[in-house]
Amino acid sequence: MLQGFLQIVLTLCIVIAITPLLGKYIAKVFMGERTLLDPIMNSLERIIYVLGGIARRDDMTGWQYARAVIYTNVFMGGFVYILLMSQRALPLNPNKFGAMRWDTALHTTISFLTNTDQQHYAGETTLSYFSQTAALTFLMFTSAATGLAVGIAFIRGLTGKKLGNFYIDITRAITRLLLPLSLVGAIVLLNQGVPQTFAPTQEVVTLEGARQYIARGPVASFEMIKQLGENGGGFFGTNSAHPFENPNNISNLIEIIAMVCIPSALIYTYGVFANNIKQAWLLYWMVLIIFVVLVGVTAIGEYQGNPLINSSVGIEQPNLEGKEIRFGWAQTALWAVLTTATMCGAVNGMHDSLMPAGGFSTLLNMFLQIVWGGQGTGTAYLFIFVILTVFVTGLMVGRTPEFLGRKIEQREIVLASLILLIHPIAVLIPSAITLAFPKTLAGISNPGFHGISQVVYEYASASANNGSGLEGLNDNTLWWNLSAAVSMIIGRYIPIIAILLLAESMGKKQPVPETPGTLRTDTSLFVTVTAGVILILGVLTFFPVLALGPIAEGFKIAK
């Protein structure tokens, strides 16, 4: 037990140590300051700007930035959908895979376009190498860069700066951050045994004389951007539980750090932009404490195991169902909470086999979306809660709410409320419709409380742009593909538009001089109140679902 928790602590210490270094670098990149990659990337970026027709680097308004996001995403989505539907006629298809069914291809395109990477297929038996690289890997870079660009634009507006230019931001996010780190990470994973080849499926004869077919492909390059960009879609159906995606404990540690390094660093990046590192660290510790509590709850639940099984065999043992023994209960619990906290969605064990405590933690992460959160957008959600906390505390003490010297008024609260309300709408309404028809629509494999969790988890994963799932659902159907796609679109683009409009509104406000009556937001008291507001709003919104799902399941098992 102590060894397992020591592994978790050491991993988190590495993440904390990386945060200020990467946070400063990200700030330099998007502030236009000099970095080590300038000699290489300046020339490359100039070529990209010329080819893309980006001759002038004008700052955009909120609507212009949002339209640029939508237009580029529509174009990229159409391009990738055509590639997937034309797969049979395209190169690098040694297994001669045909096109996906139209609704599966549509779901897959929207899923990777929105940085969700929810998969209703198994990659090794469905997609060619060309589709995995030219289509999906392409979207994993651009979707991650889109979220990062929006997060940076929000930070700029919040700190009184202009939003910037989307095309410049998405380019720099790829060339200065995602691409260099992915190249280095892929080489390290290749060294650990992750394959990188275009050779076809390997046929071997086992010792018993049977024939076995071993899938492989350009996995290392796919795997690194999957983790670093908070994408989560697996090259193989079993994702990072597959030994070719995640062969050992070293690769597991690398992939965990890649998963969380950018979301955690962005909080520090905000501190650099706002010239208030103290506030950034206070918010960072708040998020970390919530995360550690959820990891602890999940890890203890997995270590104690299933009481029904333990009592029947007379041996106390951890819950190892659905886990890779090479990772064990501790690393699986840490990964499960982290992948839903960062909205990555990759898995190194089956979430459907987690104890109810793990189901509670993973669902709560996707409901809150601020415990690290998605690429760029998670940082924005965190400060949406900060703005609401300033508003609530301002009303309590009878003062006009201000954040960073700028007044928070009706427009900001309306936009903040829209951002927070759209997620439960995209989760609870389709969940209710699906559960009303458990046989014809839901495809639930587990009756009772766990079946409710399966359905709600799928829509929470879609709307939060996470992508993981409680496997067991018959989800590759017309209903699931189209309804989940709608949740992904709503959960991605409506908040992005509102975030950008809110950032523009805050950026245009004239700063108000600080007075003795100004509410300071860089204090432990304020951050504690913020944590309370986050938990109250997040938990109460989804409490009936949690009560009918993992909480009820936990009580049932404990009897």
Coordinates of C-alpha atoms in Angstrom, one line a residue:
M1 CA 0.0 0.0 0.0
L2 CA 2.7 2.5 1.0
Q3 CA 4.6 1.8 -2.2
G4 CA 1.5 2.5 -4.3
F5 CA 0.9 5.8 -2.6
L6 CA 4.6 6.7 -2.8
Q7 CA 4.5 6.3 -6.6
I8 CA 1.5 8.7 -6.7
V9 CA 3.3 11.3 -4.5
L10 CA 6.5 11.1 -6.5
T11 CA 4.6 11.6 -9.8
L12 CA 2.8 14.6 -8.5
C13 CA 6.1 16.1 -7.2
I14 CA 7.6 15.9 -10.8
V15 CA 4.5 17.6 -12.2
I16 CA 4.8 20.4 -9.6
A17 CA 8.5 20.9 -10.4
I18 CA 7.7 21.2 -14.1
T19 CA 4.9 23.7 -13.8
P20 CA 6.8 27.0 -13.4
L21 CA 9.3 26.1 -16.1
L22 CA 6.7 25.2 -18.7
G23 CA 4.4 27.9 -17.5
K24 CA 7.0 30.6 -18.1
Y25 CA 7.9 29.2 -21.5
I26 CA 4.2 29.2 -22.6
A27 CA 3.9 32.8 -21.5
K28 CA 7.0 33.8 -23.5
V29 CA 5.6 32.0 -26.6
F30 CA 2.3 33.9 -26.5
M31 CA 3.7 37.2 -25.4
G32 CA 5.9 37.2 -28.4
E33 CA 9.1 37.1 -26.4
R34 CA 12.3 35.4 -27.5
T35 CA 12.6 31.7 -26.9
L36 CA 15.2 29.0 -27.8
L37 CA 13.2 27.8 -30.8
D38 CA 13.1 31.2 -32.5
P39 CA 16.0 30.5 -35.0
I40 CA 14.2 27.4 -36.3
M41 CA 10.5 28.3 -36.0
N42 CA 10.5 32.0 -37.1
S43 CA 11.3 31.0 -40.7
L44 CA 8.8 28.1 -40.6
E45 CA 6.1 30.3 -39.3
R46 CA 6.7 33.0 -41.9
I47 CA 6.2 30.3 -44.6
I48 CA 3.0 29.1 -42.9
Y49 CA 1.6 32.7 -42.7
V50 CA 2.4 33.3 -46.4
L51 CA 0.8 30.1 -47.5
G52 CA -2.2 30.7 -45.3
G53 CA -2.6 34.2 -46.5
I54 CA -2.0 35.7 -43.0
A55 CA -0.3 38.8 -44.2
R56 CA -1.3 41.1 -41.3
R57 CA -1.2 40.2 -37.7
D58 CA -4.2 42.2 -36.7
D59 CA -5.8 41.6 -33.3
M60 CA -9.3 40.1 -33.4
T61 CA -12.5 40.9 -31.6
G62 CA -14.3 38.2 -29.7
W63 CA -16.6 37.5 -32.6
Q64 CA -13.8 37.5 -35.1
Y65 CA -11.8 35.1 -33.0
A66 CA -14.8 32.8 -32.6
R67 CA -15.6 32.9 -36.3
A68 CA -12.0 32.0 -37.1
V69 CA -12.3 29.0 -34.7
I70 CA -15.6 27.8 -36.3
Y71 CA -14.5 28.3 -39.9
T72 CA -11.2 26.5 -39.6
N73 CA -12.9 23.6 -37.6
V74 CA -15.6 23.2 -40.2
F75 CA -13.0 23.1 -43.0
M76 CA -10.8 20.6 -41.1
G77 CA -13.8 18.4 -40.2
G78 CA -15.0 18.2 -43.7
F79 CA -11.5 17.3 -45.0
V80 CA -11.1 14.5 -42.4
Y81 CA -14.6 13.1 -43.0
I82 CA -13.8 12.8 -46.7
L83 CA -10.5 11.0 -45.9
L84 CA -12.2 8.5 -43.6
M85 CA -15.0 7.7 -46.1
S86 CA -12.3 7.4 -48.9
Q87 CA -10.1 5.1 -46.9
R88 CA -10.1 2.1 -49.2
A89 CA -8.8 4.1 -52.1
L90 CA -6.0 5.9 -50.2
P91 CA -2.4 4.7 -49.5
L92 CA -0.9 3.1 -46.4
N93 CA -3.8 0.6 -46.1
P94 CA -2.0 -2.8 -46.0
N95 CA -5.0 -4.5 -44.3
K96 CA -7.3 -3.3 -47.1
F97 CA -9.8 -1.7 -44.6
G98 CA -12.9 -0.2 -46.2
A99 CA -14.7 3.0 -45.2
M100 CA -16.5 3.3 -41.9
R101 CA -20.2 3.4 -41.7
W102 CA -21.3 7.0 -42.4
D103 CA -22.5 7.7 -38.8
T104 CA -19.5 6.2 -37.2
A105 CA -17.2 8.3 -39.5
L106 CA -19.2 11.4 -38.6
H107 CA -19.0 10.7 -34.9
T108 CA -15.2 10.0 -35.2
T109 CA -14.6 13.2 -37.1
I110 CA -16.5 15.4 -34.7
S111 CA -15.0 13.5 -31.8
F112 CA -11.4 14.2 -32.8
L113 CA -12.2 17.7 -34.1
T114 CA -13.6 18.7 -30.7
N115 CA -10.6 17.3 -28.8
T116 CA -12.9 14.6 -27.4
D117 CA -11.6 11.5 -29.2
Q118 CA -14.5 9.4 -28.0
Q119 CA -14.2 6.1 -30.0
H120 CA -17.0 3.8 -31.0
Y121 CA -14.6 1.6 -33.0
A122 CA -11.3 -0.3 -32.5
G123 CA -8.5 1.4 -34.4
E124 CA -6.5 -1.7 -35.3
T125 CA -9.4 -3.4 -37.0
T126 CA -11.0 -0.3 -38.6
L127 CA -8.6 2.4 -39.7
S128 CA -5.6 2.4 -42.1
Y129 CA -2.3 3.9 -41.2
F130 CA -3.1 6.8 -43.5
S131 CA -6.4 7.5 -41.6
Q132 CA -4.6 7.2 -38.2
T133 CA -1.9 9.7 -39.3
A134 CA -3.2 12.1 -42.0
A135 CA -6.7 12.3 -40.5
L136 CA -6.7 11.6 -36.8
T137 CA -3.2 12.7 -35.8
F138 CA -3.7 15.9 -37.8
L139 CA -6.8 16.7 -35.8
M140 CA -5.1 15.8 -32.5
F141 CA -2.6 18.6 -33.2
T142 CA -5.1 21.2 -34.4
S143 CA -7.8 20.5 -31.9
A144 CA -5.4 20.8 -29.0
A145 CA -3.9 23.9 -30.5
T146 CA -7.4 25.4 -30.9
G147 CA -8.2 24.9 -27.2
L148 CA -4.8 26.3 -26.2
A149 CA -5.3 29.3 -28.4
V150 CA -8.7 30.0 -26.9
G151 CA -7.4 29.6 -23.4
I152 CA -4.6 32.1 -24.1
A153 CA -7.0 34.6 -25.7
F154 CA -9.2 34.3 -22.6
I155 CA -6.2 35.0 -20.3
R156 CA -5.2 38.0 -22.4
G157 CA -8.7 39.5 -22.2
L158 CA -9.0 38.8 -18.5
T159 CA -5.7 40.7 -17.9
G160 CA -6.7 43.7 -19.9
K161 CA -4.9 42.8 -23.1
K162 CA -6.2 42.4 -26.7
L163 CA -7.3 38.9 -27.6
G164 CA -4.7 38.4 -30.3
N165 CA -5.0 36.6 -33.6
F166 CA -6.4 33.0 -33.8
Y167 CA -4.3 32.0 -36.8
I168 CA -1.1 33.2 -35.2
D169 CA -2.0 31.6 -31.8
I170 CA -2.9 28.2 -33.3
T171 CA 0.3 28.2 -35.4
R172 CA 2.5 29.0 -32.4
A173 CA 0.8 26.5 -30.2
I174 CA 1.8 23.8 -32.7
T175 CA 5.2 24.9 -33.8
R176 CA 6.5 26.2 -30.4
L177 CA 4.8 23.7 -28.0
L178 CA 3.0 20.7 -29.3
L179 CA 5.2 19.7 -32.1
P180 CA 8.6 19.9 -30.3
L181 CA 7.4 18.2 -27.2
S182 CA 5.7 15.5 -29.3
L183 CA 8.9 14.8 -31.3
V184 CA 11.0 14.4 -28.1
G185 CA 8.3 12.4 -26.4
A186 CA 7.8 10.1 -29.3
I187 CA 11.6 9.3 -29.5
V188 CA 11.6 8.5 -25.8
L189 CA 8.5 6.2 -26.2
L190 CA 10.2 4.5 -29.2
N191 CA 13.1 3.8 -27.0
Q192 CA 10.8 2.2 -24.5
G193 CA 9.4 -0.3 -27.0
V194 CA 6.5 1.6 -28.6
P195 CA 6.4 0.7 -32.3
Q196 CA 6.7 3.2 -35.2
T197 CA 6.3 1.4 -38.5
F198 CA 4.2 1.2 -41.6
A199 CA 4.7 -2.5 -41.9
P200 CA 1.5 -4.6 -42.1
T201 CA 0.0 -6.7 -39.3
Q202 CA 2.5 -9.4 -38.2
E203 CA 1.4 -13.0 -38.6
V204 CA 3.0 -15.5 -36.1
V205 CA 2.6 -19.1 -35.2
T206 CA 2.2 -19.8 -31.5
L207 CA 3.8 -22.7 -29.6
E208 CA 0.5 -24.6 -29.9
G209 CA 0.5 -24.2 -33.7
A210 CA -2.2 -21.6 -33.9
R211 CA -2.0 -18.5 -36.0
Q212 CA -2.0 -15.1 -34.3
Y213 CA -2.2 -11.7 -35.9
I214 CA -0.4 -8.8 -34.1
A215 CA -1.4 -5.3 -35.1
R216 CA 1.2 -2.6 -35.2
G217 CA 1.8 0.7 -36.9
P218 CA 3.1 4.3 -36.4
V219 CA 2.1 4.2 -32.7
A220 CA 4.8 6.3 -31.0
S221 CA 4.1 9.5 -32.9
F222 CA 0.3 9.0 -32.4
E223 CA 0.7 8.2 -28.7
M224 CA 2.6 11.3 -27.7
I225 CA 0.3 13.9 -29.1
K226 CA -2.6 11.8 -27.8
Q227 CA -1.3 12.4 -24.3
L228 CA 0.2 15.9 -24.7
G229 CA -2.7 17.4 -26.5
E230 CA -5.3 16.0 -24.0
N231 CA -6.8 14.0 -26.9
G232 CA -7.0 10.5 -25.5
G233 CA -8.0 8.5 -28.6
G234 CA -6.2 5.2 -28.8
F235 CA -4.4 3.7 -31.8
F236 CA -5.6 0.4 -30.5
G237 CA -9.0 -0.4 -29.0
T238 CA -7.6 -0.9 -25.5
N239 CA -5.9 2.5 -25.6
S240 CA -2.9 2.9 -23.2
A241 CA -3.6 -0.5 -21.6
H242 CA -2.2 -2.0 -24.8
P243 CA 1.5 -3.0 -24.4
F244 CA 2.3 -1.3 -27.7
E245 CA 0.9 2.0 -26.5
N246 CA 2.2 1.8 -23.0
P247 CA 4.7 -1.0 -22.5
N248 CA 6.1 -0.4 -19.0
N249 CA 6.2 1.8 -15.9
I250 CA 8.6 4.3 -17.5
S251 CA 6.3 4.9 -20.5
N252 CA 3.4 5.1 -18.1
L253 CA 5.2 7.8 -16.1
I254 CA 6.0 9.7 -19.3
E255 CA 2.5 9.6 -20.5
I256 CA 1.0 10.7 -17.2
I257 CA 3.3 13.7 -17.1
A258 CA 2.6 14.5 -20.7
M259 CA -1.1 14.4 -19.9
V260 CA -1.0 17.0 -17.1
C261 CA 2.0 19.2 -17.8
I262 CA 0.3 21.8 -20.1
P263 CA -3.0 22.2 -18.1
S264 CA -1.1 22.6 -14.9
A265 CA 1.4 25.0 -16.4
L266 CA -1.3 27.3 -17.8
I267 CA -2.4 28.3 -14.3
Y268 CA 1.2 29.6 -13.8
T269 CA 1.1 31.2 -17.3
Y270 CA -1.9 33.2 -16.2
G271 CA 0.1 34.4 -13.2
V272 CA 2.8 35.7 -15.6
F273 CA 0.3 37.5 -17.8
A274 CA -1.5 39.0 -14.8
N275 CA 1.8 39.8 -13.0
N276 CA 0.4 38.0 -10.0
I277 CA 2.3 34.8 -9.4
K278 CA 0.9 34.6 -5.8
Q279 CA -2.7 34.3 -7.0
A280 CA -1.7 31.7 -9.6
W281 CA 0.0 29.5 -7.0
L282 CA -3.0 29.8 -4.6
L283 CA -5.4 28.7 -7.4
Y284 CA -2.9 25.9 -8.3
W285 CA -2.8 24.6 -4.8
M286 CA -6.6 24.7 -4.6
V287 CA -6.9 22.6 -7.8
L288 CA -4.2 20.3 -6.6
I289 CA -5.9 19.7 -3.2
I290 CA -9.2 18.8 -4.9
F291 CA -7.3 16.5 -7.3
V292 CA -5.4 14.8 -4.4
V293 CA -8.6 14.2 -2.5
L294 CA -10.2 12.5 -5.5
V295 CA -7.1 10.4 -6.2
G296 CA -7.0 9.4 -2.5
V297 CA -10.7 8.4 -2.5
T298 CA -10.2 6.4 -5.7
A299 CA -6.9 4.7 -4.7
I300 CA -8.3 3.7 -1.3
G301 CA -11.4 2.2 -3.0
E302 CA -9.3 0.2 -5.4
Y303 CA -6.8 -0.9 -2.7
Q304 CA -9.6 -2.2 -0.4
G305 CA -11.1 -4.1 -3.3
N306 CA -14.6 -5.4 -3.8
P307 CA -16.1 -6.5 -0.4
L308 CA -18.4 -9.0 -2.0
I309 CA -15.5 -10.8 -3.7
N310 CA -13.2 -10.6 -0.7
S311 CA -15.8 -12.0 1.7
S312 CA -16.6 -14.9 -0.7
V313 CA -12.9 -16.0 -1.0
G314 CA -11.9 -15.0 2.5
I315 CA -8.9 -12.9 1.3
E316 CA -8.5 -9.2 1.4
Q317 CA -7.1 -8.1 -2.0
P318 CA -7.1 -5.0 -4.2
N319 CA -9.6 -4.7 -7.0
L320 CA -7.5 -5.9 -10.0
E321 CA -10.4 -6.4 -12.4
G322 CA -9.9 -4.5 -15.7
K323 CA -6.3 -3.6 -14.7
E324 CA -2.9 -4.3 -16.2
I325 CA -0.8 -6.0 -13.6
R326 CA 2.3 -4.1 -14.8
F327 CA 0.6 -0.9 -13.5
G328 CA -1.3 -2.2 -10.5
W329 CA -4.1 -0.5 -8.5
A330 CA -2.2 2.7 -7.6
Q331 CA -1.1 3.8 -11.1
T332 CA -4.4 2.8 -12.6
A333 CA -6.3 4.9 -9.9
L334 CA -4.0 7.9 -10.5
W335 CA -4.4 7.6 -14.3
A336 CA -8.2 7.3 -14.1
V337 CA -8.6 10.4 -12.0
L338 CA -6.0 12.3 -14.0
T339 CA -7.4 11.4 -17.4
T340 CA -10.8 12.7 -16.4
A341 CA -9.4 15.7 -14.6
T342 CA -7.4 16.9 -17.6
M343 CA -10.2 15.9 -20.1
C344 CA -7.7 13.6 -21.9
G345 CA -9.8 10.5 -21.9
A346 CA -6.9 8.0 -22.4
V347 CA -7.1 4.9 -20.2
N348 CA -4.6 2.4 -18.9
G349 CA -7.3 0.2 -17.3
M350 CA -11.0 -0.2 -17.8
H351 CA -13.0 2.5 -16.0
D352 CA -16.1 0.2 -16.1
S353 CA -14.3 -2.0 -13.5
L354 CA -13.5 0.8 -11.1
M355 CA -15.0 0.6 -7.6
P356 CA -17.9 3.1 -7.0
A357 CA -15.5 5.5 -5.4
G358 CA -13.6 5.6 -8.7
G359 CA -16.8 6.1 -10.7
F360 CA -17.7 9.0 -8.4
S361 CA -14.3 10.7 -8.8
T362 CA -14.2 10.3 -12.6
L363 CA -17.7 11.5 -13.1
L364 CA -17.2 14.5 -10.7
N365 CA -14.1 15.5 -12.7
M366 CA -16.0 15.7 -15.9
F367 CA -18.9 17.5 -14.2
L368 CA -16.6 20.2 -12.8
Q369 CA -14.1 20.5 -15.7
I370 CA -11.7 22.7 -13.6
V371 CA -9.5 20.1 -11.9
W372 CA -6.7 20.9 -14.4
G373 CA -9.4 20.8 -17.1
G374 CA -9.1 20.5 -20.9
Q375 CA -6.3 22.0 -23.0
G376 CA -6.7 25.7 -22.6
T377 CA -10.4 25.7 -21.9
G378 CA -10.0 24.1 -18.5
T379 CA -8.0 27.2 -17.3
A380 CA -10.8 29.4 -18.7
Y381 CA -13.5 27.4 -16.8
L382 CA -11.4 27.8 -13.6
F383 CA -11.5 31.6 -13.9
I384 CA -15.2 31.6 -14.8
F385 CA -15.7 30.2 -11.3
V386 CA -13.4 32.8 -9.9
I387 CA -15.5 35.5 -11.6
L388 CA -18.7 34.0 -10.1
T389 CA -17.1 33.9 -6.7
V390 CA -16.1 37.6 -6.9
F391 CA -19.7 38.4 -7.9
V392 CA -21.2 36.4 -5.1
T393 CA -18.8 37.7 -2.4
G394 CA -19.3 41.2 -3.7
L395 CA -23.1 40.9 -3.3
M396 CA -22.6 39.5 0.2
V397 CA -20.6 42.5 1.4
G398 CA -22.5 45.1 -0.6
R399 CA -19.7 46.1 -3.0
T400 CA -19.5 46.3 -6.8
P401 CA -17.6 43.1 -7.8
E402 CA -14.3 43.6 -9.4
F403 CA -11.6 41.3 -10.7
L404 CA -8.1 42.5 -11.6
G405 CA -9.4 46.0 -11.3
R406 CA -12.3 45.6 -13.8
K407 CA -15.9 45.6 -12.8
I408 CA -18.0 42.5 -13.3
E409 CA -21.4 43.5 -14.6
Q410 CA -24.5 41.9 -16.1
R411 CA -23.0 40.9 -19.4
E412 CA -20.1 39.0 -17.8
I413 CA -22.4 37.1 -15.4
V414 CA -24.8 36.2 -18.2
L415 CA -21.9 34.8 -20.3
A416 CA -20.4 33.0 -17.3
S417 CA -23.8 31.5 -16.5
L418 CA -24.2 30.3 -20.0
I419 CA -20.8 28.6 -20.0
L420 CA -21.6 26.7 -16.8
L421 CA -25.2 25.8 -17.7
I422 CA -24.6 24.4 -21.2
H423 CA -22.7 21.4 -19.8
P424 CA -25.5 20.0 -17.7
I425 CA -28.0 20.6 -20.6
A426 CA -25.8 18.6 -22.9
V427 CA -25.4 15.8 -20.4
L428 CA -28.7 15.4 -18.5
I429 CA -31.2 15.9 -21.3
P430 CA -29.8 13.2 -23.7
S431 CA -29.2 11.0 -20.7
A432 CA -32.9 11.2 -19.7
I433 CA -34.0 10.4 -23.2
T434 CA -31.7 7.4 -23.5
L435 CA -32.6 6.0 -20.1
A436 CA -36.3 6.3 -21.0
F437 CA -35.6 3.6 -23.7
P438 CA -33.1 1.3 -22.0
K439 CA -33.6 -1.5 -24.6
T440 CA -34.0 0.3 -27.9
L441 CA -31.5 3.2 -27.3
A442 CA -29.3 2.7 -24.3
G443 CA -27.7 -0.6 -25.0
I444 CA -26.8 -1.0 -21.3
S445 CA -24.9 -4.1 -20.4
N446 CA -25.2 -3.7 -16.6
P447 CA -28.6 -3.3 -15.0
G448 CA -29.4 -1.1 -12.0
F449 CA -27.3 1.8 -10.7
H450 CA -24.2 1.0 -12.8
G451 CA -26.2 1.0 -15.9
I452 CA -27.3 4.6 -15.1
S453 CA -23.6 5.5 -14.6
Q454 CA -22.8 4.0 -18.0
V455 CA -25.2 6.2 -19.9
V456 CA -24.5 9.4 -18.0
Y457 CA -20.8 8.8 -18.2
E458 CA -21.0 8.6 -22.0
Y459 CA -22.7 11.9 -22.4
A460 CA -20.6 13.6 -19.7
S461 CA -17.5 12.4 -21.5
A462 CA -18.9 13.7 -24.8
S463 CA -19.9 17.1 -23.5
A464 CA -16.8 17.6 -21.4
N465 CA -14.7 16.7 -24.5
N466 CA -13.1 13.9 -22.5
G467 CA -13.7 10.7 -24.6
S468 CA -13.3 8.0 -22.0
G469 CA -16.2 5.6 -21.4
L470 CA -17.6 2.9 -19.1
E471 CA -17.2 0.2 -21.7
G472 CA -20.0 -2.2 -22.0
L473 CA -22.5 0.0 -23.8
N474 CA -23.5 -1.0 -27.3
D475 CA -22.5 2.5 -28.4
N476 CA -21.7 2.0 -32.1
T477 CA -25.3 2.6 -33.1
L478 CA -27.0 5.4 -35.1
W479 CA -28.5 6.8 -31.8
W480 CA -25.3 6.9 -29.8
N481 CA -23.2 8.2 -32.7
L482 CA -25.5 11.1 -33.5
S483 CA -26.6 12.0 -30.0
A484 CA -23.1 11.9 -28.6
A485 CA -21.9 14.0 -31.6
V486 CA -24.5 16.7 -30.7
S487 CA -23.3 16.7 -27.1
M488 CA -19.7 17.1 -28.3
I489 CA -20.5 20.0 -30.5
I490 CA -22.6 21.8 -27.9
G491 CA -20.1 21.2 -25.1
R492 CA -17.2 22.5 -27.3
Y493 CA -18.3 25.4 -29.4
I494 CA -21.0 27.2 -27.3
P495 CA -18.6 27.6 -24.3
I496 CA -15.7 28.7 -26.6
I497 CA -17.8 31.5 -28.2
A498 CA -19.0 32.6 -24.7
I499 CA -15.5 32.5 -23.3
L500 CA -14.2 34.7 -26.1
L501 CA -17.0 37.2 -25.7
L502 CA -16.4 37.3 -22.0
A503 CA -12.7 37.8 -22.5
E504 CA -13.3 40.7 -24.9
S505 CA -15.8 42.3 -22.5
M506 CA -13.3 42.2 -19.6
G507 CA -10.5 43.4 -21.8
K508 CA -12.4 46.5 -22.9
K509 CA -13.1 47.7 -19.3
Q510 CA -11.1 50.5 -17.9
P511 CA -9.3 49.4 -14.7
V512 CA -10.6 50.8 -11.5
P513 CA -8.0 52.1 -9.0
E514 CA -7.6 49.8 -6.0
T515 CA -9.0 51.1 -2.7
P516 CA -9.1 49.8 0.9
G517 CA -12.5 48.3 0.1
T518 CA -11.4 46.3 -2.9
L519 CA -11.8 42.6 -2.6
R520 CA -8.4 41.0 -2.9
T521 CA -8.5 37.7 -4.9
D522 CA -4.9 36.6 -4.1
T523 CA -5.6 35.5 -0.5
S524 CA -6.1 32.1 1.0
L525 CA -9.6 33.1 2.2
F526 CA -10.8 34.0 -1.2
V527 CA -9.4 30.9 -2.8
T528 CA -11.1 28.8 -0.1
V529 CA -14.4 30.5 -0.9
T530 CA -13.8 29.8 -4.6
A531 CA -13.3 26.1 -3.8
G532 CA -16.6 26.2 -1.9
V533 CA -18.5 27.8 -4.8
I534 CA -17.0 25.3 -7.3
L535 CA -18.0 22.3 -5.2
I536 CA -21.5 23.7 -4.4
L537 CA -22.4 24.6 -8.0
G538 CA -20.8 21.6 -9.5
V539 CA -21.9 18.9 -7.1
L540 CA -25.4 20.2 -6.6
T541 CA -26.1 20.5 -10.3
F542 CA -25.3 16.8 -10.8
F543 CA -26.0 15.4 -7.3
P544 CA -29.1 13.4 -8.3
V545 CA -27.1 11.6 -11.0
L546 CA -24.3 10.9 -8.6
A547 CA -26.7 9.7 -6.0
L548 CA -28.5 7.3 -8.5
G549 CA -25.2 6.1 -9.9
P550 CA -21.9 5.6 -8.1
I551 CA -23.2 6.6 -4.6
A552 CA -26.1 4.1 -4.7
E553 CA -23.8 1.5 -6.2
G554 CA -21.4 2.0 -3.3
F555 CA -24.1 1.5 -0.7
K556 CA -25.3 -1.6 -2.4
I557 CA -21.9 -3.2 -2.5
A558 CA -21.2 -2.2 1.1
K559 CA -24.3 -4.0 2.5

